[in-house]
PDB file of C-alpha atoms and ligand atoms in Angstrom:
ATOM      1  CA  MET A   2     -11.227 -57.585  -6.336  1.00 95.00           C
ATOM      2  CA  GLU A   3     -11.132 -58.012  -2.875  1.00 96.00           C
ATOM      3  CA  ILE A   4     -11.847 -55.138  -0.033  1.00 96.00           C
ATOM      4  CA  ASP A   5      -9.438 -54.406   2.243  1.00 97.00           C
ATOM      5  CA  PRO A   6     -11.479 -54.590   5.506  1.00 96.00           C
ATOM      6  CA  VAL A   7      -9.333 -51.891   7.411  1.00 96.00           C
ATOM      7  CA  CYS A   8      -8.328 -49.709   4.906  1.00 96.00           C
ATOM      8  CA  LYS A   9     -11.039 -50.303   2.309  1.00 95.00           C
ATOM      9  CA  MET A  10      -8.230 -50.283  -0.342  1.00 96.00           C
ATOM     10  CA  GLU A  11      -8.950 -52.874  -3.511  1.00 97.00           C
ATOM     11  CA  VAL A  12      -6.902 -56.350  -2.995  1.00 97.00           C
ATOM     12  CA  ASP A  13      -6.252 -58.206  -5.735  1.00 97.00           C
ATOM     13  CA  PRO A  14      -6.867 -61.369  -4.036  1.00 97.00           C
ATOM     14  CA  VAL A  15      -4.342 -63.669  -6.282  1.00 96.00           C
ATOM     15  CA  THR A  16      -1.628 -61.288  -5.336  1.00 96.00           C
ATOM     16  CA  ALA A  17      -1.854 -60.625  -2.185  1.00 96.00           C
ATOM     17  CA  GLN A  18       0.620 -60.952   0.648  1.00 97.00           C
ATOM     18  CA  TRP A  19      -1.170 -60.589   3.486  1.00 98.00           C
ATOM     19  CA  LYS A  20      -4.597 -62.152   4.833  1.00 97.00           C
ATOM     20  CA  SER A  21      -6.087 -63.234   7.344  1.00 97.00           C
ATOM     21  CA  GLU A  22      -8.646 -66.242   8.028  1.00 97.00           C
ATOM     22  CA  TYR A  23     -11.692 -64.864  10.454  1.00 97.00           C
ATOM     23  CA  LYS A  24     -15.184 -66.741  10.771  1.00 95.00           C
ATOM     24  CA  ASP A  25     -14.281 -68.938   7.705  1.00 96.00           C
ATOM     25  CA  GLN A  26     -14.477 -66.188   5.530  1.00 95.00           C
ATOM     26  CA  THR A  27     -10.579 -64.940   4.360  1.00 97.00           C
ATOM     27  CA  TYR A  28      -9.788 -61.206   3.788  1.00 97.00           C
ATOM     28  CA  TYR A  29      -6.723 -59.876   1.945  1.00 98.00           C
ATOM     29  CA  PHE A  30      -4.468 -56.729   3.084  1.00 98.00           C
ATOM     30  CA  CYS A  31      -2.738 -53.964   1.185  1.00 97.00           C
ATOM     31  CA  ALA A  32       0.322 -54.398   4.080  1.00 97.00           C
ATOM     32  CA  PRO A  33       1.172 -55.433   6.845  1.00 98.00           C
ATOM     33  CA  GLY A  34      -0.070 -53.235   9.222  1.00 98.00           C
ATOM     34  CA  CYS A  35      -3.461 -53.598   8.370  1.00 98.00           C
ATOM     35  CA  LYS A  36      -3.258 -57.080   8.991  1.00 98.00           C
ATOM     36  CA  ALA A  37      -2.191 -56.402  12.394  1.00 98.00           C
ATOM     37  CA  SER A  38      -5.437 -53.270  12.934  1.00 97.00           C
ATOM     38  CA  PHE A  39      -7.794 -56.580  11.531  1.00 97.00           C
ATOM     39  CA  ASP A  40      -6.137 -59.327  13.621  1.00 98.00           C
ATOM     40  CA  LYS A  41      -6.403 -57.541  17.261  1.00 97.00           C
ATOM     41  CA  ASP A  42      -9.709 -56.753  16.754  1.00 96.00           C
ATOM     42  CA  PRO A  43     -11.505 -58.209  13.774  1.00 96.00           C
ATOM     43  CA  GLU A  44     -14.896 -57.255  14.772  1.00 95.00           C
ATOM     44  CA  LYS A  45     -14.075 -53.817  14.939  1.00 94.00           C
ATOM     45  CA  TYR A  46     -13.715 -53.696  11.058  1.00 95.00           C
ATOM     46  CA  LEU A  47     -16.475 -55.717   9.711  1.00 92.00           C
ATOM     47  CA  LYS A  48     -19.269 -53.396  11.598  1.00 84.00           C
ATOM     48  CA  GLY A  49     -20.702 -51.471   8.569  1.00 62.00           C
ATOM     49  CA  GLU A  50     -19.558 -54.256   5.779  1.00 52.00           C
ATOM     50  CA  ASP A  51     -23.015 -54.557   4.640  1.00 58.00           C
ATOM     51  CA  GLN A  52     -22.691 -51.659   2.257  1.00 55.00           C
ATOM     52  CA  ASP A  53     -20.663 -53.568  -0.279  1.00 53.00           C
ATOM     53  CA  GLN A  54     -22.459 -56.328  -0.496  1.00 49.00           C
TER      54      GLN A  54
HETATM   55 ZN1   ZN B 111      -4.778 -51.437   3.657  1.00 81.90          ZN
END
């Protein structure tokens, strides 16, 4: 499972309908609103990502 960086929900990449590529990485979203928020300001949602690694 991938984590939606906007709302932190788990998203299955196989069925995900919304995704974005940023800096050679693909991010998956649970809803179009999450993708829109990410596209607008990706860095905002990528900070603090290190907790999950
Ligand atoms: Zn979401």
